[in-house]
C-alpha cells in the first residue's frame, strides 16, 4: 500500500481527498435521511421534535412536519446525487491516472482493469474513513459503546488475519460478504446490551441519541466489513497493480510460503513422504526421493521417486500433488489417465500409467508409474523437435464415446465458441477504425469460417502443448502434464507461428494414409486442403480466446490474418 500511495495516490491527493470527503458527506446524509423520518413519526405521535425544537419561530405541528419532510427529501436526493457524482469522480480519476502512466499504449481491456482496480483501492480507503467517522460519532455520544465497537472490529480483523492465505483471498471475501447481516446483528445485540446496562444504572440517554448510536454502530460495522473485503481485493489484484500502476522498481511481491509449499521443502519432504508411501503401498520396498519441483506458481508439486522392490528391480514413480484450488485440474487429468494410462504405440509407452489417485486434507494427488528408466526432463528448447511427434501421438490416441460425450457436455467446442461472437462485439469502434481493421469484410466471412471449422474433425489435444512437461525415457519422450487435455477441433490450442501451415501439413501428411480411411476426414480430400482447414481453426481458436479475455486489440490484429487464411483455403477449394 505504501508504494501504491506514493506512486499513484499522492500525485492526485486533492482528487483523492475530494472523493473521500464526498464519501463522508454521503454517510452523513444517509444518517440524516434515516433519523428525519423517525423524528417525523415522533411529531405525529407526540407533537414534539428535538430537531425542530432548536429552530426558533416554529410552533405548529404543520410547520414541523413540513420542515422535516423537506429535510428528509433533500437529504435523500442529495445522497443519491452524491453517489452518482462519486462514481463519475472515480471514473475520471482512473482515466487521469492511466493517461499519466509512463507505459506503452494501454489497450481497452487494460483501461477497464485499471478502472476496476482503482475503484477497489478507493473503496478500501473510503470504508476506512467512514468506519473512523462513525467510531468518532459513537465515542462522542457513548465512549463505552465506541470501545466495544472498536473491539468487535479488531476481533473481526484478527480472524481474517488468522485464516489469511493468498490462495484463499476469494474464499475469505465470499465468506465476509455472505455474513454481513450476521456481523451487523451481533453489533446490534452488543449495542443493546450496553443500553440495557445504562438503564439498570440509571443513565438512560434520550431516544434520539440512542437511535443515532444504533445506526452509527450499524454503519461502522458495515463500513469495517466492506473495508476488509476491499483490502483483500487490493491484495487479490496486486499483479494488476504492478502491471498497470507501479514502476518496475516499486513492484509489490506477496509471494508467501504456504503450508503446501512447506511440505515440499528439501528438509521437510523426506520426513513425511517416505513414511506415507511406505504405509500406503507397502514396507517391503525401498523408496528414494530423486527430485522435487514446484510448478505453476508453486501450486503443483511433482516428486520423482525411485522404487526398489524385493528382487532389486528398479522403477520410477511420479507423484503429482495439486493444491485444493486446482483440484478440478487433477480430477480432469485422472479421468483421462484412468482410461488411456499406460497406452503404448509401436511398443513404446506414450502415456504414464495411473497407479493411484486420491485426496488428502491439503492436496489432491496422482501417482504415475514411469517405467524402469529414469526420466530426463526436457527444457523448452529441447521440447521443440518433439512437438510433431507429440501431436501425431495425440491424433492416434483412442478415447471412449463416454469420455468424449462427458467432455463435450461440459465444455463448449470451438464452433460453439465461434458462434457466440457477433458483429456487435466491435460495435464500439469508430467507422475509421472499423475500416482500418477490416471489421466489415471479416464479419461477412465469419459465418463461412464457422462452417469451414465445423468440417474439421475432433481429436485429443492439449491446451498449451509447447509448455507441457516432457521427459525422455531412453530415446522416446513421455508427456507428463495431462491436466490440460481437451477433445476439440483439430487445430484448437495449436500455437500460432509464421510456419503454422507447414507444421500442420507435416503432421497431417505423416498420418494421411490412416486418416483418409476415416469417415470424418472424407470432406477433406487431401493433406494440403486439410492443413488449410486446420490452420484456419487454429487462428479462429486464438481469436475466440482473445475476445473472451477482452483482449480486443490482439483480436483486431488477427482479423487480416484470418481473412488471408480463409481466402487461401477458398482458393484450394476452387
XYZ file of C-alpha atoms in Angstrom:
574
model
C 0.000 0.000 0.000
C 2.933 2.346 0.663
C 4.177 2.072 -2.945
C 0.632 2.479 -4.255
C 0.050 5.554 -2.098
C 3.329 7.265 -3.011
C 3.338 6.429 -6.736
C -0.348 6.714 -7.599
C -2.470 8.393 -4.917
C -0.122 11.119 -3.648
C 0.316 12.910 -7.021
C -3.511 13.121 -7.152
C -4.009 13.691 -3.417
C -6.516 16.541 -3.835
C -8.727 14.424 -6.067
C -8.493 11.533 -3.625
C -9.287 13.847 -0.697
C -12.286 15.248 -2.580
C -13.642 11.750 -3.263
C -13.148 10.771 0.383
C -14.936 13.896 1.594
C -17.800 13.152 -0.775
C -17.978 9.636 0.659
C -18.123 11.050 4.184
C -20.828 13.503 3.128
C -22.932 10.679 1.686
C -22.775 8.836 5.010
C -23.819 11.947 6.920
C -26.730 12.454 4.518
C -27.674 8.785 4.829
C -27.687 9.058 8.615
C -29.835 12.194 8.378
C -32.252 10.565 5.940
C -32.716 7.739 8.487
C -33.106 9.991 11.531
C -35.523 12.523 9.985
C -38.375 10.053 9.212
C -38.108 8.786 12.779
C -38.412 12.379 14.040
C -41.391 12.891 11.710
C -43.072 9.879 13.314
C -42.343 11.364 16.747
C -44.032 14.646 15.754
C -47.109 12.767 14.526
C -47.312 10.835 17.809
C -46.304 13.465 20.424
C -46.356 16.813 18.586
C -42.723 17.415 19.590
C -39.336 17.012 17.950
C -35.852 17.609 19.301
C -34.627 18.749 15.891
C -37.270 21.393 15.207
C -37.082 22.466 18.855
C -33.726 24.055 18.049
C -35.296 26.243 15.356
C -36.883 29.483 16.672
C -40.331 30.568 15.470
C -41.663 27.071 14.730
C -44.588 26.112 16.973
C -47.312 24.401 14.961
C -47.243 20.713 14.068
C -47.814 21.511 10.379
C -44.660 23.614 10.242
C -42.619 20.894 11.947
C -43.957 18.214 9.611
C -43.291 20.376 6.528
C -39.726 21.149 7.608
C -38.932 17.531 8.493
C -40.393 16.293 5.190
C -38.418 18.871 3.222
C -35.197 17.995 5.053
C -35.751 14.245 4.573
C -36.397 14.651 0.839
C -33.409 16.976 0.485
C -31.057 14.588 2.341
C -32.174 11.561 0.339
C -31.898 13.375 -3.017
C -28.527 14.838 -2.061
C -27.362 11.350 -1.017
C -28.403 9.859 -4.384
C -26.788 12.750 -6.286
C -23.522 12.420 -4.380
C -23.412 8.673 -5.057
C -23.724 9.391 -8.782
C -21.056 12.098 -8.583
C -18.692 9.756 -6.710
C -18.957 7.110 -9.431
C -18.146 9.668 -12.099
C -15.351 11.186 -10.000
C -13.726 7.752 -9.608
C -14.046 7.100 -13.357
C -12.418 10.476 -14.208
C -9.755 9.876 -11.552
C -8.918 6.467 -13.063
C -8.749 7.951 -16.562
C -6.421 10.717 -15.379
C -4.081 8.228 -13.673
C -3.988 5.811 -16.615
C -3.289 8.651 -19.052
C -0.374 9.861 -16.933
C 1.346 6.484 -16.730
C 4.765 6.191 -18.335
C 3.924 2.934 -20.078
C 3.183 1.671 -23.543
C -0.202 2.485 -25.038
C -2.866 0.830 -22.892
C -5.457 -1.257 -24.686
C -9.173 -1.066 -23.940
C -9.262 -4.009 -21.537
C -6.317 -2.505 -19.586
C -8.337 0.667 -19.060
C -11.282 -1.354 -17.784
C -8.974 -3.316 -15.491
C -7.298 -0.141 -14.230
C -10.681 1.438 -13.509
C -11.755 -1.655 -11.576
C -8.531 -1.801 -9.554
C -8.599 1.890 -8.648
C -12.255 1.591 -7.637
C -11.304 -1.190 -5.214
C -8.437 0.905 -3.791
C -10.609 3.986 -3.275
C -13.420 1.926 -1.773
C -10.946 0.468 0.725
C -9.807 3.972 1.738
C -13.386 5.276 1.845
C -14.563 2.391 4.032
C -11.708 3.015 6.466
C -12.516 6.722 6.714
C -16.247 6.037 7.131
C -15.588 3.485 9.895
C -13.380 6.005 11.743
C -16.019 8.712 11.287
C -18.798 6.661 12.877
C -16.447 5.441 15.603
C -15.828 9.110 16.497
C -19.582 9.808 16.473
C -20.184 6.873 18.827
C -17.271 7.973 21.059
C -18.771 11.470 21.436
C -22.172 10.073 22.433
C -21.158 6.913 24.333
C -17.419 6.182 24.922
C -18.040 2.676 26.286
C -20.044 1.680 23.213
C -17.279 3.070 20.961
C -14.733 0.900 22.795
C -16.963 -2.137 22.308
C -17.375 -1.394 18.601
C -13.608 -0.999 18.158
C -13.024 -4.328 19.922
C -15.541 -6.031 17.576
C -13.723 -4.665 14.521
C -10.331 -5.743 15.879
C -11.634 -9.250 16.575
C -13.027 -9.451 13.034
C -9.696 -8.271 11.568
C -7.799 -10.775 13.751
C -9.997 -13.635 12.497
C -9.338 -12.603 8.885
C -5.583 -12.419 9.530
C -5.646 -15.833 11.201
C -7.230 -17.524 8.171
C -5.458 -15.402 5.577
C -3.647 -17.205 2.765
C -3.147 -15.630 -0.607
C -4.821 -18.536 -2.371
C -7.833 -18.207 -0.011
C -8.472 -14.495 -0.573
C -11.547 -15.058 -2.754
C -12.976 -17.586 -0.271
C -12.496 -15.162 2.640
C -14.142 -12.362 0.640
C -17.141 -14.541 -0.169
C -17.436 -15.598 3.469
C -17.352 -11.990 4.709
C -19.898 -10.813 2.153
C -22.273 -13.665 2.934
C -22.121 -12.891 6.665
C -22.656 -9.118 6.583
C -26.058 -9.347 8.263
C -24.703 -11.703 10.920
C -21.932 -9.279 11.907
C -24.342 -6.334 11.928
C -26.865 -8.239 14.075
C -24.125 -9.138 16.538
C -23.131 -5.450 16.761
C -26.785 -4.518 17.359
C -27.058 -7.120 20.133
C -23.908 -5.816 21.833
C -25.140 -2.254 21.455
C -28.449 -3.102 23.083
C -26.621 -4.843 25.931
C -24.766 -1.602 26.706
C -28.028 0.331 26.569
C -29.627 -2.139 28.998
C -26.706 -1.628 31.383
C -27.208 2.150 31.100
C -30.847 1.691 32.020
C -30.028 -0.501 35.008
C -27.557 2.066 36.349
C -29.906 4.979 35.760
C -28.005 6.756 32.982
C -30.534 6.455 30.161
C -29.911 8.769 27.221
C -32.589 10.475 25.089
C -34.296 8.350 22.412
C -32.796 10.412 19.580
C -29.296 9.783 20.930
C -29.990 6.061 21.275
C -31.290 5.876 17.717
C -28.202 7.674 16.367
C -25.945 5.353 18.384
C -27.519 2.202 16.982
C -27.486 3.498 13.401
C -23.851 4.625 13.785
C -22.938 1.228 15.209
C -24.553 -0.464 12.241
C -22.809 1.812 9.703
C -19.454 1.424 11.424
C -19.606 -2.380 11.322
C -20.798 -2.384 7.702
C -18.003 0.014 6.680
C -15.409 -2.079 8.552
C -16.589 -5.239 6.811
C -16.539 -3.517 3.412
C -13.083 -2.188 4.186
C -11.765 -5.683 4.907
C -13.343 -7.014 1.703
C -11.844 -4.178 -0.357
C -8.384 -4.508 1.225
C -8.484 -8.201 0.343
C -9.484 -7.078 -3.162
C -6.339 -4.930 -3.316
C -4.295 -7.992 -2.339
C -6.075 -10.080 -4.982
C -5.322 -7.522 -7.695
C -1.694 -6.878 -6.720
C -0.416 -8.305 -10.019
C -2.663 -5.916 -11.967
C -1.473 -3.069 -9.741
C 2.149 -3.960 -10.548
C 1.442 -4.204 -14.266
C -0.610 -1.023 -14.646
C 0.193 1.400 -11.858
C 3.664 0.880 -10.393
C 7.157 1.251 -11.887
C 9.225 -1.916 -12.027
C 11.466 -0.943 -9.113
C 8.425 -0.441 -6.837
C 6.586 -3.667 -7.681
C 4.812 -5.360 -4.785
C 5.548 -9.014 -4.020
C 3.077 -11.066 -1.992
C 4.633 -14.482 -2.525
C 4.478 -16.356 0.720
C 5.492 -19.794 1.880
C 2.190 -21.609 2.205
C 1.582 -24.865 4.051
C 1.524 -26.620 0.684
C 4.955 -25.258 -0.270
C 6.470 -26.003 3.152
C 5.639 -29.689 2.756
C 7.865 -29.869 -0.327
C 10.916 -28.089 1.054
C 14.092 -30.173 0.918
C 14.322 -30.576 4.696
C 10.608 -31.336 5.182
C 9.711 -33.599 2.258
C 11.615 -36.752 3.380
C 10.088 -36.514 6.869
C 6.548 -37.299 5.717
C 6.584 -38.554 2.108
C 8.661 -41.719 2.505
C 6.677 -42.846 5.550
C 3.347 -42.075 3.864
C 4.257 -44.021 0.702
C 5.563 -46.991 2.704
C 2.430 -47.110 4.838
C 0.152 -46.874 1.803
C 1.991 -49.054 -0.724
C 3.962 -51.454 1.451
C 7.078 -51.590 3.613
C 8.639 -54.425 1.569
C 10.026 -51.910 -0.971
C 12.515 -49.078 -0.530
C 11.713 -45.551 -1.680
C 14.168 -42.786 -2.542
C 13.255 -39.213 -3.448
C 15.194 -38.262 -6.572
C 13.837 -34.808 -7.360
C 11.032 -32.395 -6.411
C 9.793 -29.479 -8.479
C 7.150 -26.834 -7.757
C 5.346 -25.644 -10.889
C 2.526 -23.338 -11.996
C 3.113 -20.658 -9.390
C 4.055 -23.226 -6.721
C 0.558 -24.708 -6.841
C 1.564 -28.095 -8.316
C 4.354 -30.304 -6.989
C 5.976 -33.132 -8.945
C 8.141 -35.575 -6.978
C 10.209 -38.221 -8.782
C 10.595 -41.340 -6.635
C 12.876 -44.321 -7.173
C 11.347 -47.617 -6.070
C 13.387 -50.786 -5.476
C 11.389 -53.955 -4.858
C 12.392 -57.172 -3.101
C 14.061 -58.601 -6.221
C 16.228 -55.448 -6.649
C 14.257 -54.301 -9.699
C 14.249 -50.535 -10.035
C 11.457 -48.424 -11.459
C 10.250 -44.860 -11.078
C 7.078 -43.181 -9.842
C 5.980 -39.603 -10.293
C 3.828 -38.157 -7.511
C 1.834 -35.097 -8.623
C 0.200 -33.026 -5.873
C -2.294 -30.241 -6.639
C -3.366 -27.546 -4.230
C -7.075 -27.712 -3.297
C -7.782 -24.687 -5.513
C -6.619 -26.749 -8.544
C -8.430 -29.937 -7.656
C -10.617 -29.717 -10.775
C -7.499 -29.968 -12.957
C -6.370 -33.056 -11.064
C -9.788 -34.680 -11.465
C -9.746 -33.785 -15.164
C -6.331 -35.415 -15.560
C -7.252 -38.543 -13.593
C -10.401 -39.010 -15.699
C -8.252 -39.261 -18.847
C -5.410 -41.307 -17.381
C -7.841 -43.802 -15.876
C -8.869 -44.654 -19.434
C -5.683 -44.251 -21.512
C -2.979 -44.645 -18.842
C -0.185 -46.941 -19.998
C -1.101 -46.540 -23.678
C 1.643 -47.786 -25.975
C 2.421 -47.109 -29.597
C 4.941 -49.217 -31.521
C 5.921 -50.934 -28.220
C 6.805 -47.561 -26.691
C 4.894 -46.138 -23.738
C 3.267 -42.827 -24.688
C 1.116 -42.224 -21.595
C 2.209 -42.831 -17.979
C 0.311 -45.469 -16.031
C -2.010 -44.096 -13.330
C -1.333 -46.203 -10.227
C -3.408 -44.295 -7.690
C -5.169 -41.005 -7.080
C -6.996 -39.518 -4.147
C -7.453 -36.618 -1.790
C -5.502 -35.526 1.251
C -6.578 -32.669 3.561
C -4.103 -30.305 1.884
C -3.930 -31.553 -1.717
C -5.220 -33.867 -4.432
C -2.610 -36.331 -5.640
C -1.920 -38.616 -8.610
C 0.709 -41.353 -8.601
C 2.087 -42.226 -12.048
C 4.337 -45.121 -12.985
C 7.115 -44.004 -15.357
C 8.845 -47.300 -16.119
C 12.250 -48.761 -15.405
C 14.334 -45.958 -16.934
C 14.980 -42.754 -15.026
C 13.293 -39.890 -16.910
C 15.264 -36.872 -18.022
C 13.314 -33.607 -18.112
C 13.398 -31.594 -21.344
C 13.642 -27.805 -21.327
C 11.706 -25.569 -23.706
C 14.313 -25.736 -26.470
C 14.684 -29.498 -26.198
C 10.899 -29.953 -26.437
C 10.503 -28.210 -29.800
C 11.745 -31.062 -32.056
C 9.291 -33.444 -30.391
C 6.139 -31.346 -30.924
C 5.257 -33.013 -34.239
C 5.680 -36.473 -32.693
C 3.531 -35.427 -29.721
C 0.722 -34.172 -31.968
C 0.796 -37.360 -34.038
C 0.539 -39.366 -30.822
C -2.461 -37.319 -29.668
C -4.207 -37.833 -33.015
C -3.845 -41.624 -32.664
C -4.934 -41.730 -29.020
C -8.218 -43.680 -28.647
C -10.955 -42.180 -26.472
C -14.174 -43.886 -25.468
C -17.517 -42.454 -26.510
C -18.429 -41.990 -22.857
C -15.402 -39.780 -22.175
C -15.962 -37.780 -25.367
C -19.630 -37.246 -24.543
C -18.809 -36.204 -20.986
C -16.227 -33.672 -22.171
C -18.437 -32.167 -24.889
C -21.345 -31.874 -22.455
C -19.110 -29.930 -20.058
C -17.051 -27.692 -22.372
C -18.097 -25.723 -25.445
C -16.469 -26.791 -28.699
C -14.621 -24.374 -30.966
C -17.572 -23.907 -33.403
C -19.875 -23.226 -30.432
C -17.482 -20.605 -29.060
C -17.211 -19.010 -32.502
C -20.996 -18.676 -32.825
C -21.107 -16.546 -29.678
C -19.063 -13.776 -31.331
C -21.293 -11.351 -33.211
C -20.751 -8.170 -35.196
C -21.760 -6.005 -32.227
C -18.654 -7.193 -30.360
C -16.672 -4.476 -32.181
C -19.563 -2.040 -32.443
C -17.850 0.463 -30.140
C -15.131 1.188 -32.736
C -15.337 4.306 -34.858
C -16.060 3.987 -38.566
C -12.424 4.739 -39.432
C -11.123 2.098 -37.020
C -13.532 -0.491 -38.393
C -12.279 0.233 -41.896
C -8.636 0.113 -40.801
C -9.057 -3.293 -39.124
C -11.343 -4.649 -41.911
C -14.110 -5.461 -39.435
C -16.912 -5.465 -42.011
C -15.161 -7.799 -44.525
C -14.275 -10.093 -41.666
C -17.806 -10.296 -40.273
C -19.137 -11.009 -43.784
C -16.840 -14.060 -43.965
C -17.378 -15.107 -40.335
C -20.408 -17.435 -40.936
C -18.477 -19.186 -43.724
C -15.411 -19.509 -41.478
C -17.589 -21.155 -38.802
C -18.979 -23.559 -41.416
C -15.432 -24.426 -42.526
C -14.237 -25.062 -38.947
C -17.235 -27.335 -38.336
C -15.807 -29.669 -41.007
C -12.547 -30.128 -39.084
C -12.542 -33.464 -37.218
C -12.236 -33.629 -33.452
C -9.281 -35.183 -31.656
C -7.460 -35.215 -28.335
C -5.339 -32.104 -27.807
C -3.618 -30.082 -25.069
C -4.277 -26.512 -24.006
C -0.641 -25.475 -24.211
C 1.462 -28.276 -25.712
C 4.560 -26.103 -26.195
C 4.918 -25.673 -22.406
C 3.783 -29.169 -21.375
C 6.452 -31.087 -19.458
C 8.152 -33.838 -21.429
C 10.639 -36.393 -20.141
C 12.934 -38.615 -22.169
C 12.752 -42.318 -21.409
C 15.678 -43.664 -23.345
C 15.113 -42.481 -26.905
C 11.429 -41.538 -26.817
C 9.558 -38.758 -24.990
C 6.790 -39.216 -22.428
C 4.264 -36.469 -21.761
C 3.698 -35.850 -18.037
C 1.204 -32.947 -17.980
C -2.257 -34.167 -18.954
C -4.332 -31.827 -16.785
C -4.936 -29.521 -19.779
C -6.306 -32.121 -22.194
C -9.340 -31.359 -24.323
C -11.347 -33.010 -27.064
C -11.894 -30.308 -29.653
C -11.488 -29.428 -33.319
C -8.017 -30.303 -34.571
C -6.103 -27.021 -34.594
C -7.610 -25.687 -31.368
C -4.850 -24.770 -28.883
C -2.269 -25.034 -31.698
C 0.286 -22.231 -31.105
C 0.339 -19.682 -33.913
C 3.541 -19.038 -35.815
C 4.725 -17.945 -39.242
C 5.202 -21.643 -40.095
C 1.741 -22.712 -38.943
C 0.628 -24.177 -42.280
C 3.901 -26.094 -42.723
C 3.687 -27.506 -39.186
C 0.121 -28.694 -39.758
C 0.983 -30.135 -43.182
C 3.892 -32.093 -41.702
C 1.707 -33.719 -39.057
C -1.264 -34.403 -41.366
C 0.863 -35.781 -44.217
C 2.537 -38.270 -41.883
C -0.885 -39.533 -40.767
C -2.802 -39.220 -44.037
C -2.876 -42.922 -45.054
C -4.689 -43.734 -41.813
C -6.745 -40.523 -41.647
C -8.114 -40.823 -45.171
C -9.832 -44.083 -44.215
C -11.966 -42.396 -41.545
C -15.450 -41.114 -42.348
C -14.935 -37.665 -40.762
C -11.916 -36.955 -42.988
C -13.664 -37.647 -46.302
C -14.710 -33.990 -46.714
C -11.019 -33.006 -46.603
C -9.819 -34.698 -49.748
C -6.063 -34.091 -49.466
C -3.400 -33.267 -46.857
C -2.994 -29.774 -48.327
C -6.698 -28.995 -48.126
C -6.980 -30.465 -44.628
C -3.997 -28.380 -43.482
C -5.666 -25.164 -44.658
C -8.805 -26.023 -42.675
C -6.835 -26.916 -39.552
C -4.673 -23.766 -39.785
C -7.859 -21.704 -40.087
C -9.261 -23.454 -36.988
C -6.064 -22.636 -35.072
C -6.397 -18.943 -35.897
C -10.115 -18.954 -35.082
C -9.413 -20.544 -31.703
C -6.842 -17.903 -30.762
C -9.211 -15.162 -31.950
C -12.002 -16.529 -29.716
C -9.615 -16.743 -26.766
C -8.651 -13.091 -27.133
C -12.263 -11.982 -27.478
C -13.238 -13.996 -24.424
C -10.490 -12.387 -22.321
C -11.429 -8.901 -23.635
C -8.089 -8.568 -25.414
C -9.766 -6.710 -28.274
C -6.553 -5.109 -29.518
C -4.999 -8.549 -30.008
C -8.183 -9.883 -31.609
C -8.388 -6.967 -34.037
C -4.779 -7.503 -35.092
C -5.714 -11.072 -36.085
C -8.524 -10.163 -38.482
C -6.288 -9.640 -41.508
C -4.505 -12.980 -40.953
C -7.805 -14.864 -40.587
C -9.151 -13.289 -43.786
C -5.994 -14.344 -45.671
C -6.181 -17.880 -44.245
C -9.841 -18.181 -45.286
C -9.099 -16.847 -48.786
C -6.192 -19.319 -49.114
C -8.499 -22.155 -48.097
C -11.153 -20.978 -50.556
C -8.522 -20.880 -53.317
C -7.605 -24.516 -52.624
C -11.299 -25.495 -52.721
C -11.791 -23.875 -56.114
